[in-house]
């Protein structure tokens, strides 16, 4: 498990262990980590696929300026996971296309 220890613009203090779900799979994180950092620590490197050519994208800028980390979080598309803190019980998944709301 490889953890990101520092962030370019956020400071996070590692809190207690929590669990969250990535595409239905239960994963472990620490309170205070971003979603992208928690996914990275769990070996998830592909956060989305480009809408037109379906090319994989991973964590890139880590400061919320690019769109490489956009994911669906608790049913809400286009969440910048490099800036959003992971929460206990949160459901995260790669979004389809440009992030349509699902029924």
XYZ file of C-alpha atoms in Angstrom:
103
model
C 0.000 0.000 0.000
C 1.496 3.309 -1.125
C 0.077 6.378 0.650
C 0.383 9.966 -0.492
C 1.864 11.757 2.499
C 1.434 15.393 1.447
C -0.806 17.461 -0.840
C 0.203 20.552 -2.854
C -2.428 22.868 -1.326
C -4.332 20.914 1.326
C -3.089 19.787 4.668
C -4.630 16.693 6.048
C -4.164 15.066 9.347
C -4.675 11.359 9.253
C -7.623 10.441 11.394
C -9.154 7.108 12.255
C -9.593 4.277 9.784
C -12.822 4.368 7.828
C -14.312 2.299 5.034
C -15.684 3.425 1.719
C -16.780 1.688 -1.449
C -15.270 1.828 -4.909
C -17.509 0.284 -7.546
C -19.057 -1.904 -4.874
C -15.736 -3.039 -3.397
C -15.086 -2.120 0.239
C -11.797 -0.265 0.750
C -10.037 1.300 3.738
C -9.034 4.945 4.115
C -8.157 7.408 6.839
C -10.300 10.378 7.782
C -8.722 13.506 6.370
C -7.496 11.926 3.113
C -8.848 12.953 -0.256
C -10.797 10.358 -2.215
C -8.072 10.231 -4.871
C -5.374 9.684 -2.228
C -7.407 6.894 -0.642
C -7.928 5.230 -4.025
C -4.203 5.567 -4.776
C -3.378 3.896 -1.462
C -5.652 1.021 -2.434
C -3.944 0.532 -5.797
C -6.607 2.282 -7.913
C -4.722 4.371 -10.481
C -7.367 4.856 -13.196
C -9.965 7.346 -11.987
C -11.868 7.885 -15.224
C -11.841 7.352 -18.964
C -11.963 10.203 -21.451
C -15.449 10.662 -22.899
C -14.465 10.534 -26.603
C -11.675 7.972 -26.854
C -12.046 6.126 -23.542
C -8.422 6.692 -22.582
C -7.585 6.068 -18.909
C -6.824 9.049 -16.678
C -5.363 9.088 -13.222
C -4.421 11.651 -10.616
C -2.677 14.517 -12.413
C -2.725 18.059 -10.977
C -4.088 17.172 -7.510
C -5.268 20.769 -7.018
C -8.679 20.700 -8.706
C -7.658 22.424 -11.940
C -7.784 19.590 -14.448
C -10.512 17.021 -15.012
C -8.475 13.850 -14.590
C -9.983 12.979 -11.217
C -13.681 13.573 -11.948
C -15.692 10.704 -10.528
C -19.189 9.902 -9.349
C -19.494 10.168 -5.565
C -22.682 9.095 -3.817
C -24.518 9.414 -7.139
C -23.205 12.913 -7.923
C -21.099 13.119 -11.114
C -18.076 15.330 -11.806
C -16.751 15.421 -8.239
C -13.102 16.502 -8.084
C -11.788 13.615 -6.028
C -8.345 15.190 -5.628
C -9.945 17.917 -3.471
C -12.831 16.062 -1.817
C -12.256 14.304 1.479
C -13.273 10.678 1.757
C -16.031 9.897 4.249
C -17.116 6.740 5.990
C -19.542 4.723 3.865
C -19.054 6.892 0.761
C -19.744 5.238 -2.607
C -17.304 6.148 -5.392
C -17.262 4.966 -8.971
C -15.830 5.845 -12.321
C -18.377 7.864 -14.203
C -19.525 7.166 -17.710
C -18.990 9.802 -20.385
C -19.303 13.369 -19.171
C -21.047 12.392 -16.006
C -24.722 11.923 -16.589
C -27.006 11.619 -13.603
C -28.278 8.082 -13.239
C -31.871 7.185 -12.398
